[in-house]
Amino acid sequence: MPGELHRRPGVGDATERDTAPQPLDGRERWFLAVRGVEPPRIIDLPDGVELTIGRAPEADLFIDDVRVSRQHAVLSRRGFEVTVTDLGSSNGVVINGRALRGGRAALRRGDVVGIGPADLAVAVSSGGAAGARPAAVEPVVVEPAMVRVYEVARRLAQAPTTVLVLGETGVGKELVAEAIHHGGKRAGQPFVRLSCGALPEGLLESELFGHEKGAFTGADRRRIGYFEAAAGGTIFLDEIGELSAATQVKLLRTLERKVIQRLGSSEEITVDARVVCATHRDLAQRVAEGHFRQDLFYRISTFRLEVPPLRERAREVPVLCEHFARRFAEELGVTPPSFDPAAMALLEHHPWPGNVRELKGAIEHAVILQTDGVVRPEHLPEAVRAPMDAVAAVPPGAETMKGTLEALERAAIERALTATGQNQTQAALLLKMSRRALIYKMGKYGLGRG
């Protein structure tokens, strides 16, 4: 049948989409998004692969079309380099609209290779096949509240529902999104991540929806976007609350109609990607303030799943400390250290305004500084050991119980104010006291205007 694409028996390790990829760094997945033939599909590109493409039955990628030569081209990958070589085909290879005949060309992410009726788009995504998630990013779950979060995530994995993951910065919203992806039918397909707050508006639209050559200054080639790269899988849109009004309109259209338009094109392209969003903002408040579309808010929040902050998951702190210590020790090639009781006490009582991300950084800091297999208070970052430093700074003769407790209290208030940019309301929340009580304490210790 013209336009039909088949896989030659015996080369499944190189081409089948459900084969576990061999990623370069444990997270990246290289693949081809194949269009123009039925059915559209994803073909993995593990490091070292060479795919022969043609109409001959023995071709790795068999395209049954008269415009395709028997031995048409070879596509290969070596590390970060992907190349296509024309094998003297009758009709040549087209790369982003330009013909290549009898030559070799390097390809970049987003390049589209045309061979007969087929368009082969080169794509890179974060994540791999089902069960291939690295152990380093496996969630550590101890607190009952987090157990419930992941129980709900497992249920959501079986449904196509759009999910909004809520929680403070650094709590692990991406891990929850990964659990939803890896626990469902899309697990063997791409899981792509995009932080909506990390890119300017114009670039963000291009990353989401792709662009055509000449769509804007510097667009020297066609590039597929994240929605196309996530074909059959999941796209995780972090910090969704940072989207501009114009991008919100386009995203709503994509969610409702399952189509995108690349920048600079009027062609509608059907996309099949599950959407999981996340934000640390109060989107309902942003809707009330006119900064976020109400219809988009309702569309992405079909199901809301909130991840509690680390300060409400105290039992997980020691387990996370051991987890990250093992991980960083392995990377450094040293024996995983143990924790001195005084150091662990500081870690357990720190309010962790940066949540798990801050804890991870603190343990990396400690593992690097320790030299004898034991993490002690002096190995911890200054913000974490502040209470002990405050006690050490108590003047001689003032080491009474009252003086020590006051030193600790003052240090905790200073740390909370620093962590929140001197925002008294937020600092009071961290310290679990009223704002009035905080202001009183600040006046008592001479910390600003009481």
Short mmCIF file of C-alpha atoms in Angstrom, two decimals:
data_model
loop_
_atom_site.label_atom_id
_atom_site.label_comp_id
_atom_site.label_asym_id
_atom_site.label_seq_id
_atom_site.Cartn_x
_atom_site.Cartn_y
_atom_site.Cartn_z
CA MET A 1 0.00 0.00 0.00
CA PRO A 2 1.55 3.38 -0.96
CA GLY A 3 2.76 5.38 2.03
CA GLU A 4 2.75 2.38 4.36
CA LEU A 5 5.69 2.10 6.74
CA HIS A 6 6.91 -1.18 8.20
CA ARG A 7 9.71 -2.38 10.44
CA ARG A 8 12.02 -5.06 9.14
CA PRO A 9 11.93 -8.14 11.39
CA GLY A 10 14.98 -8.44 13.60
CA VAL A 11 15.78 -4.76 14.14
CA GLY A 12 13.34 -4.11 16.98
CA ASP A 13 16.18 -3.17 19.36
CA ALA A 14 16.92 -0.14 17.22
CA THR A 15 13.51 1.02 16.12
CA GLU A 16 10.61 -0.14 18.26
CA ARG A 17 9.06 2.63 20.33
CA ASP A 18 8.40 0.32 23.28
CA THR A 19 12.01 -0.81 23.60
CA ALA A 20 13.80 0.63 26.64
CA PRO A 21 15.99 3.47 25.30
CA GLN A 22 19.71 3.70 25.97
CA PRO A 23 19.87 7.37 26.99
CA LEU A 24 23.11 9.32 26.97
CA ASP A 25 22.86 10.64 30.53
CA GLY A 26 20.05 8.55 32.00
CA ARG A 27 17.35 11.12 31.26
CA GLU A 28 17.48 12.23 27.62
CA ARG A 29 15.63 10.24 25.01
CA TRP A 30 16.32 10.78 21.29
CA PHE A 31 13.68 9.71 18.81
CA LEU A 32 12.05 10.34 15.44
CA ALA A 33 8.46 11.53 15.22
CA VAL A 34 7.25 9.98 11.94
CA ARG A 35 4.41 11.63 10.03
CA GLY A 36 3.00 11.39 6.52
CA VAL A 37 2.49 7.64 6.71
CA GLU A 38 -0.09 5.51 8.48
CA PRO A 39 0.04 5.10 11.34
CA PRO A 40 2.17 8.00 12.65
CA ARG A 41 4.68 6.69 15.15
CA ILE A 42 7.69 7.25 17.39
CA ILE A 43 11.03 5.53 16.65
CA ASP A 44 13.75 5.54 19.33
CA LEU A 45 17.30 6.57 18.43
CA PRO A 46 19.62 4.98 21.00
CA ASP A 47 23.27 5.97 20.89
CA GLY A 48 25.11 4.10 18.12
CA VAL A 49 22.06 3.28 16.02
CA GLU A 50 22.16 3.23 12.20
CA LEU A 51 18.84 3.05 10.37
CA THR A 52 18.73 2.25 6.68
CA ILE A 53 15.65 3.77 5.07
CA GLY A 54 14.19 2.63 1.80
CA ARG A 55 11.70 0.57 -0.20
CA ALA A 56 13.76 -2.64 -0.04
CA PRO A 57 12.19 -5.25 2.27
CA GLU A 58 15.47 -5.54 4.18
CA ALA A 59 15.57 -1.83 5.04
CA ASP A 60 15.41 -1.05 8.76
CA LEU A 61 12.77 1.57 8.02
CA PHE A 62 10.66 0.29 5.11
CA ILE A 63 8.56 2.91 3.33
CA ASP A 64 6.32 1.42 0.64
CA ASP A 65 6.11 4.28 -1.85
CA VAL A 66 7.29 4.68 -5.46
CA ARG A 67 9.03 7.97 -4.56
CA VAL A 68 11.36 6.10 -2.23
CA SER A 69 14.43 4.27 -3.58
CA ARG A 70 15.24 0.75 -2.46
CA GLN A 71 18.28 2.00 -0.51
CA HIS A 72 17.36 5.63 0.03
CA ALA A 73 19.25 6.94 3.07
CA VAL A 74 20.94 6.10 6.36
CA LEU A 75 20.17 7.95 9.59
CA SER A 76 22.61 7.47 12.46
CA ARG A 77 23.34 8.79 15.94
CA ARG A 78 26.68 9.06 17.75
CA GLY A 79 26.30 10.74 21.12
CA PHE A 80 24.87 14.20 20.55
CA GLU A 81 25.40 13.99 16.75
CA VAL A 82 22.60 12.79 14.49
CA THR A 83 23.29 12.60 10.76
CA VAL A 84 21.50 11.58 7.58
CA THR A 85 23.30 10.33 4.49
CA ASP A 86 21.66 10.13 1.06
CA LEU A 87 22.55 6.84 -0.68
CA GLY A 88 22.22 8.16 -4.20
CA SER A 89 18.45 8.04 -4.18
CA SER A 90 16.41 9.05 -7.22
CA ASN A 91 14.45 11.80 -5.45
CA GLY A 92 16.93 12.80 -2.76
CA VAL A 93 16.40 13.66 0.88
CA VAL A 94 14.73 16.91 1.93
CA ILE A 95 15.92 18.58 5.14
CA ASN A 96 13.73 21.46 6.34
CA GLY A 97 12.65 22.05 2.76
CA ARG A 98 16.13 21.87 1.20
CA ALA A 99 17.18 18.98 -1.02
CA LEU A 100 20.18 16.81 -0.18
CA ARG A 101 21.44 14.53 -2.96
CA GLY A 102 24.32 12.12 -2.53
CA GLY A 103 25.63 13.90 0.55
CA ARG A 104 25.66 13.84 4.35
CA ALA A 105 24.17 16.39 6.75
CA ALA A 106 24.17 16.89 10.51
CA LEU A 107 20.78 17.25 12.15
CA ARG A 108 19.63 19.20 15.18
CA ARG A 109 16.59 18.82 17.43
CA GLY A 110 13.52 19.93 15.50
CA ASP A 111 14.95 19.24 12.03
CA VAL A 112 12.53 17.48 9.69
CA VAL A 113 13.83 14.96 7.17
CA GLY A 114 11.55 14.31 4.20
CA ILE A 115 11.81 10.94 2.42
CA GLY A 116 9.01 10.35 -0.05
CA PRO A 117 5.72 10.80 1.82
CA ALA A 118 7.33 10.51 5.26
CA ASP A 119 8.46 13.38 7.49
CA LEU A 120 10.95 12.27 10.16
CA ALA A 121 11.31 14.92 12.88
CA VAL A 122 14.32 14.65 15.18
CA ALA A 123 13.30 15.14 18.81
CA VAL A 124 14.84 14.92 22.27
CA SER A 125 12.83 14.55 25.45
CA SER A 126 13.49 14.01 29.14
CA GLY A 127 12.51 10.58 30.37
CA GLY A 128 12.51 7.04 29.04
CA ALA A 129 10.45 3.92 28.79
CA ALA A 130 8.24 2.41 31.45
CA GLY A 131 10.29 1.40 34.44
CA ALA A 132 13.38 3.14 33.08
CA ARG A 133 13.24 6.10 35.43
CA PRO A 134 16.60 6.50 37.19
CA ALA A 135 16.66 5.49 40.87
CA ALA A 136 17.98 8.97 41.71
CA VAL A 137 14.58 10.50 41.02
CA GLU A 138 12.43 7.86 42.71
CA PRO A 139 10.21 9.60 45.27
CA VAL A 140 10.85 9.13 48.97
CA VAL A 141 7.47 8.77 50.64
CA VAL A 142 7.02 8.37 54.41
CA GLU A 143 4.42 10.84 55.66
CA PRO A 144 0.77 9.68 55.37
CA ALA A 145 -0.05 12.90 53.49
CA MET A 146 2.52 12.03 50.81
CA VAL A 147 1.38 8.41 50.69
CA ARG A 148 -2.08 9.73 49.83
CA VAL A 149 -0.64 12.03 47.14
CA TYR A 150 1.01 9.09 45.37
CA GLU A 151 -2.03 6.86 45.80
CA VAL A 152 -4.08 9.49 43.99
CA ALA A 153 -1.33 9.87 41.38
CA ARG A 154 -1.54 6.13 40.65
CA ARG A 155 -5.28 6.42 40.11
CA LEU A 156 -4.85 9.45 37.87
CA ALA A 157 -2.29 7.54 35.81
CA GLN A 158 -5.09 5.29 34.55
CA ALA A 159 -7.27 8.20 33.36
CA PRO A 160 -6.70 10.79 30.60
CA THR A 161 -7.68 13.62 32.95
CA THR A 162 -5.72 16.87 32.83
CA VAL A 163 -4.09 17.37 36.22
CA LEU A 164 -2.97 20.52 38.05
CA VAL A 165 -0.27 19.81 40.65
CA LEU A 166 -0.08 22.48 43.34
CA GLY A 167 2.59 23.20 45.91
CA GLU A 168 5.40 25.49 46.95
CA THR A 169 8.58 25.74 44.91
CA GLY A 170 10.83 22.74 45.47
CA VAL A 171 8.28 20.33 47.01
CA GLY A 172 8.56 17.72 44.24
CA LYS A 173 5.71 18.54 41.86
CA GLU A 174 7.69 17.17 38.91
CA LEU A 175 8.12 13.80 40.62
CA VAL A 176 4.35 13.59 41.05
CA ALA A 177 3.89 14.39 37.36
CA GLU A 178 6.41 11.66 36.48
CA ALA A 179 4.52 9.18 38.65
CA ILE A 180 1.31 9.97 36.77
CA HIS A 181 3.07 9.46 33.44
CA HIS A 182 5.04 6.31 34.31
CA GLY A 183 2.08 4.65 35.99
CA GLY A 184 -0.21 4.77 32.98
CA LYS A 185 -0.58 3.56 29.41
CA ARG A 186 1.67 6.33 28.09
CA ALA A 187 4.65 5.18 30.16
CA GLY A 188 6.66 3.95 27.17
CA GLN A 189 6.26 7.26 25.35
CA PRO A 190 8.04 10.61 25.83
CA PHE A 191 7.74 12.62 29.05
CA VAL A 192 8.78 16.18 28.21
CA ARG A 193 9.16 19.05 30.65
CA LEU A 194 8.93 22.77 30.08
CA SER A 195 9.14 25.53 32.67
CA CYS A 196 6.79 28.27 31.53
CA GLY A 197 8.47 30.80 33.79
CA ALA A 198 11.98 30.24 32.46
CA LEU A 199 11.48 31.56 28.92
CA PRO A 200 10.37 34.91 27.44
CA GLU A 201 6.95 34.95 25.78
CA GLY A 202 8.07 34.75 22.15
CA LEU A 203 10.50 31.90 22.78
CA LEU A 204 7.98 30.07 24.97
CA GLU A 205 5.42 29.93 22.15
CA SER A 206 8.07 28.61 19.78
CA GLU A 207 9.09 25.93 22.28
CA LEU A 208 5.49 24.86 22.89
CA PHE A 209 4.15 24.87 19.36
CA GLY A 210 7.24 24.91 17.12
CA HIS A 211 7.91 27.25 14.22
CA GLU A 212 8.45 27.31 10.49
CA LYS A 213 11.52 28.64 8.76
CA GLY A 214 11.33 32.44 8.53
CA ALA A 215 8.63 32.72 11.21
CA PHE A 216 10.79 35.30 13.00
CA THR A 217 14.31 36.69 12.90
CA GLY A 218 16.74 33.85 13.47
CA ALA A 219 14.28 31.09 12.53
CA ASP A 220 16.56 29.56 9.90
CA ARG A 221 14.84 26.18 9.89
CA ARG A 222 11.62 24.44 10.82
CA ARG A 223 11.49 23.26 14.41
CA ILE A 224 8.93 21.04 16.10
CA GLY A 225 7.67 22.10 19.52
CA TYR A 226 7.20 20.29 22.81
CA PHE A 227 3.63 19.24 22.03
CA GLU A 228 4.78 17.42 18.90
CA ALA A 229 7.82 15.98 20.72
CA ALA A 230 5.48 14.56 23.37
CA ALA A 231 3.44 12.63 20.80
CA GLY A 232 1.75 9.71 22.50
CA GLY A 233 3.24 10.67 25.86
CA THR A 234 2.96 13.44 28.45
CA ILE A 235 3.91 17.10 28.47
CA PHE A 236 4.58 18.61 31.89
CA LEU A 237 4.06 22.39 31.98
CA ASP A 238 5.66 23.71 35.14
CA GLU A 239 4.87 27.21 36.47
CA ILE A 240 1.76 27.40 34.30
CA GLY A 241 0.73 30.56 36.16
CA GLU A 242 3.47 32.52 34.39
CA LEU A 243 1.94 32.22 30.91
CA SER A 244 1.14 35.46 29.09
CA ALA A 245 -2.44 36.21 28.04
CA ALA A 246 -1.67 35.45 24.37
CA THR A 247 -0.06 32.10 25.14
CA GLN A 248 -2.95 31.19 27.44
CA VAL A 249 -5.35 31.60 24.50
CA LYS A 250 -3.24 29.31 22.29
CA LEU A 251 -2.84 26.71 25.01
CA LEU A 252 -6.58 26.65 25.69
CA ARG A 253 -7.22 26.08 21.97
CA THR A 254 -4.73 23.20 21.94
CA LEU A 255 -6.28 21.57 25.00
CA GLU A 256 -9.81 21.85 23.65
CA ARG A 257 -9.19 20.90 20.00
CA LYS A 258 -6.05 18.74 20.26
CA VAL A 259 -4.37 20.73 17.50
CA ILE A 260 -1.48 23.18 17.27
CA GLN A 261 -0.20 25.64 14.70
CA ARG A 262 3.50 26.20 14.39
CA LEU A 263 4.52 29.86 14.42
CA GLY A 264 4.53 31.10 10.84
CA SER A 265 2.09 28.44 9.59
CA SER A 266 -1.66 28.24 9.10
CA GLU A 267 -1.62 24.43 9.02
CA GLU A 268 -3.31 22.67 11.93
CA ILE A 269 -1.42 19.67 13.28
CA THR A 270 -3.19 17.11 15.44
CA VAL A 271 -1.35 16.34 18.67
CA ASP A 272 -1.82 13.52 21.15
CA ALA A 273 -0.17 14.38 24.45
CA ARG A 274 -1.48 14.19 27.97
CA VAL A 275 -1.05 17.49 29.83
CA VAL A 276 0.01 17.79 33.46
CA CYS A 277 0.46 21.32 34.80
CA ALA A 278 2.01 22.64 37.98
CA THR A 279 2.28 25.94 39.81
CA HIS A 280 3.21 27.40 43.17
CA ARG A 281 0.82 30.31 42.63
CA ASP A 282 -2.79 30.67 43.73
CA LEU A 283 -4.39 30.47 40.28
CA ALA A 284 -7.88 31.21 41.59
CA GLN A 285 -6.56 34.49 42.95
CA ARG A 286 -4.80 35.25 39.65
CA VAL A 287 -8.10 34.63 37.87
CA ALA A 288 -9.82 37.08 40.23
CA GLU A 289 -7.08 39.62 39.55
CA GLY A 290 -7.48 39.20 35.79
CA HIS A 291 -4.03 37.68 35.23
CA PHE A 292 -5.19 34.18 34.29
CA ARG A 293 -8.07 33.10 32.06
CA GLN A 294 -10.93 31.53 33.96
CA ASP A 295 -11.77 29.11 31.14
CA LEU A 296 -8.16 27.89 31.00
CA PHE A 297 -8.07 27.55 34.78
CA TYR A 298 -11.12 25.29 34.73
CA ARG A 299 -9.71 23.35 31.76
CA ILE A 300 -6.35 22.52 33.40
CA SER A 301 -7.72 21.95 36.90
CA THR A 302 -10.10 19.10 36.13
CA PHE A 303 -8.28 17.41 38.99
CA ARG A 304 -6.11 19.28 41.51
CA LEU A 305 -3.45 17.48 43.50
CA GLU A 306 -1.60 19.40 46.22
CA VAL A 307 1.87 18.43 47.45
CA PRO A 308 2.48 19.50 51.07
CA PRO A 309 5.63 21.49 51.96
CA LEU A 310 8.57 19.71 53.57
CA ARG A 311 8.00 21.46 56.93
CA GLU A 312 4.75 19.45 57.16
CA ARG A 313 6.56 16.20 56.32
CA ALA A 314 9.02 16.10 59.22
CA ARG A 315 9.33 12.30 59.24
CA GLU A 316 10.67 12.36 55.70
CA VAL A 317 13.65 14.61 56.50
CA PRO A 318 15.97 11.89 57.94
CA VAL A 319 15.03 9.49 55.14
CA LEU A 320 15.66 12.14 52.49
CA CYS A 321 18.98 13.01 54.11
CA GLU A 322 20.13 9.39 53.87
CA HIS A 323 18.78 9.14 50.32
CA PHE A 324 20.62 12.21 49.04
CA ALA A 325 23.79 11.33 50.98
CA ARG A 326 23.95 7.94 49.23
CA ARG A 327 23.29 9.56 45.88
CA PHE A 328 26.00 12.24 46.15
CA ALA A 329 28.49 9.85 47.72
CA GLU A 330 28.04 7.52 44.75
CA GLU A 331 28.65 10.40 42.35
CA LEU A 332 31.83 11.36 44.24
CA GLY A 333 33.01 7.77 44.55
CA VAL A 334 33.11 7.81 48.36
CA THR A 335 31.44 5.80 51.11
CA PRO A 336 28.01 7.23 52.07
CA PRO A 337 28.50 9.20 55.31
CA SER A 338 26.49 8.87 58.49
CA PHE A 339 25.00 11.85 60.33
CA ASP A 340 26.16 13.16 63.69
CA PRO A 341 23.10 13.48 66.01
CA ALA A 342 23.65 17.23 66.37
CA ALA A 343 23.73 17.66 62.59
CA MET A 344 20.58 15.59 62.16
CA ALA A 345 18.84 17.63 64.86
CA LEU A 346 19.61 20.82 62.92
CA LEU A 347 18.34 19.27 59.70
CA GLU A 348 15.12 18.06 61.33
CA HIS A 349 14.34 21.44 62.89
CA HIS A 350 15.18 23.66 59.92
CA PRO A 351 11.97 25.15 58.39
CA TRP A 352 13.14 24.40 54.81
CA PRO A 353 11.59 27.37 52.98
CA GLY A 354 13.12 25.93 49.78
CA ASN A 355 11.61 22.51 50.53
CA VAL A 356 13.19 19.33 49.14
CA ARG A 357 15.30 21.29 46.67
CA GLU A 358 16.93 23.20 49.52
CA LEU A 359 17.47 20.00 51.54
CA LYS A 360 19.08 18.33 48.54
CA GLY A 361 21.52 21.23 48.19
CA ALA A 362 22.33 21.16 51.90
CA ILE A 363 23.18 17.44 51.81
CA GLU A 364 25.34 17.86 48.70
CA HIS A 365 27.19 20.67 50.52
CA ALA A 366 27.73 18.43 53.57
CA VAL A 367 28.85 15.34 51.63
CA ILE A 368 31.48 17.40 49.80
CA LEU A 369 32.87 18.96 53.00
CA GLN A 370 32.96 15.87 55.26
CA THR A 371 36.21 13.92 55.16
CA ASP A 372 35.84 11.08 57.67
CA GLY A 373 32.46 9.56 56.81
CA VAL A 374 30.43 11.61 59.31
CA VAL A 375 28.36 14.71 58.57
CA ARG A 376 28.72 17.18 61.45
CA PRO A 377 27.09 20.58 62.04
CA GLU A 378 30.09 22.45 60.60
CA HIS A 379 29.59 20.67 57.27
CA LEU A 380 26.06 22.07 56.84
CA PRO A 381 25.25 25.35 55.04
CA GLU A 382 25.22 28.47 57.18
CA ALA A 383 21.42 28.85 56.99
CA VAL A 384 20.92 25.37 58.45
CA ARG A 385 23.45 25.65 61.27
CA ALA A 386 22.31 29.18 62.27
CA PRO A 387 20.75 28.03 65.60
CA MET A 388 24.04 26.45 66.71
CA ASP A 389 26.01 29.51 65.57
CA ALA A 390 23.63 31.66 67.58
CA VAL A 391 24.22 29.59 70.70
CA ALA A 392 27.99 29.79 70.15
CA ALA A 393 27.70 33.58 69.94
CA VAL A 394 26.06 33.92 73.39
CA PRO A 395 28.37 36.11 75.54
CA PRO A 396 30.30 34.39 78.37
CA GLY A 397 28.28 34.21 81.53
CA ALA A 398 24.95 34.30 79.66
CA GLU A 399 24.72 30.57 78.99
CA THR A 400 21.53 30.18 80.96
CA MET A 401 18.62 28.16 79.67
CA LYS A 402 16.68 31.37 79.05
CA GLY A 403 19.57 32.98 77.22
CA THR A 404 20.11 29.94 75.03
CA LEU A 405 16.44 29.66 74.09
CA GLU A 406 16.28 33.37 73.28
CA ALA A 407 19.36 33.03 71.06
CA LEU A 408 17.75 30.13 69.24
CA GLU A 409 14.46 32.03 68.87
CA ARG A 410 16.17 35.12 67.50
CA ALA A 411 18.18 33.01 65.02
CA ALA A 412 15.01 31.24 63.81
CA ILE A 413 13.25 34.58 63.25
CA GLU A 414 16.24 36.02 61.38
CA ARG A 415 16.40 32.92 59.19
CA ALA A 416 12.67 33.05 58.39
CA LEU A 417 12.84 36.76 57.52
CA THR A 418 15.83 36.17 55.26
CA ALA A 419 14.14 33.22 53.54
CA THR A 420 11.00 35.27 52.82
CA GLY A 421 12.69 38.49 51.76
CA GLN A 422 11.65 40.25 55.00
CA ASN A 423 7.98 39.47 54.36
CA GLN A 424 6.54 39.36 57.86
CA THR A 425 3.36 37.54 56.88
CA GLN A 426 5.24 34.74 55.12
CA ALA A 427 7.86 34.56 57.90
CA ALA A 428 5.09 34.17 60.48
CA LEU A 429 3.63 31.30 58.45
CA LEU A 430 7.04 29.58 58.35
CA LEU A 431 7.43 30.00 62.10
CA LYS A 432 3.82 28.92 62.74
CA MET A 433 2.99 32.01 64.79
CA SER A 434 0.72 35.00 64.27
CA ARG A 435 2.06 38.08 62.51
CA ARG A 436 1.36 40.12 65.67
CA ALA A 437 3.47 37.73 67.75
CA LEU A 438 6.25 37.91 65.19
CA ILE A 439 6.26 41.72 65.25
CA TYR A 440 6.44 41.63 69.06
CA LYS A 441 9.40 39.24 68.95
CA MET A 442 11.14 41.36 66.31
CA GLY A 443 10.84 44.37 68.58
CA LYS A 444 12.09 42.37 71.54
CA TYR A 445 15.24 41.31 69.70
CA GLY A 446 15.77 44.56 67.82
CA LEU A 447 15.05 43.03 64.43
CA GLY A 448 13.57 45.95 62.53
CA ARG A 449 10.65 48.07 63.55
CA GLY A 450 8.37 46.29 65.96
#
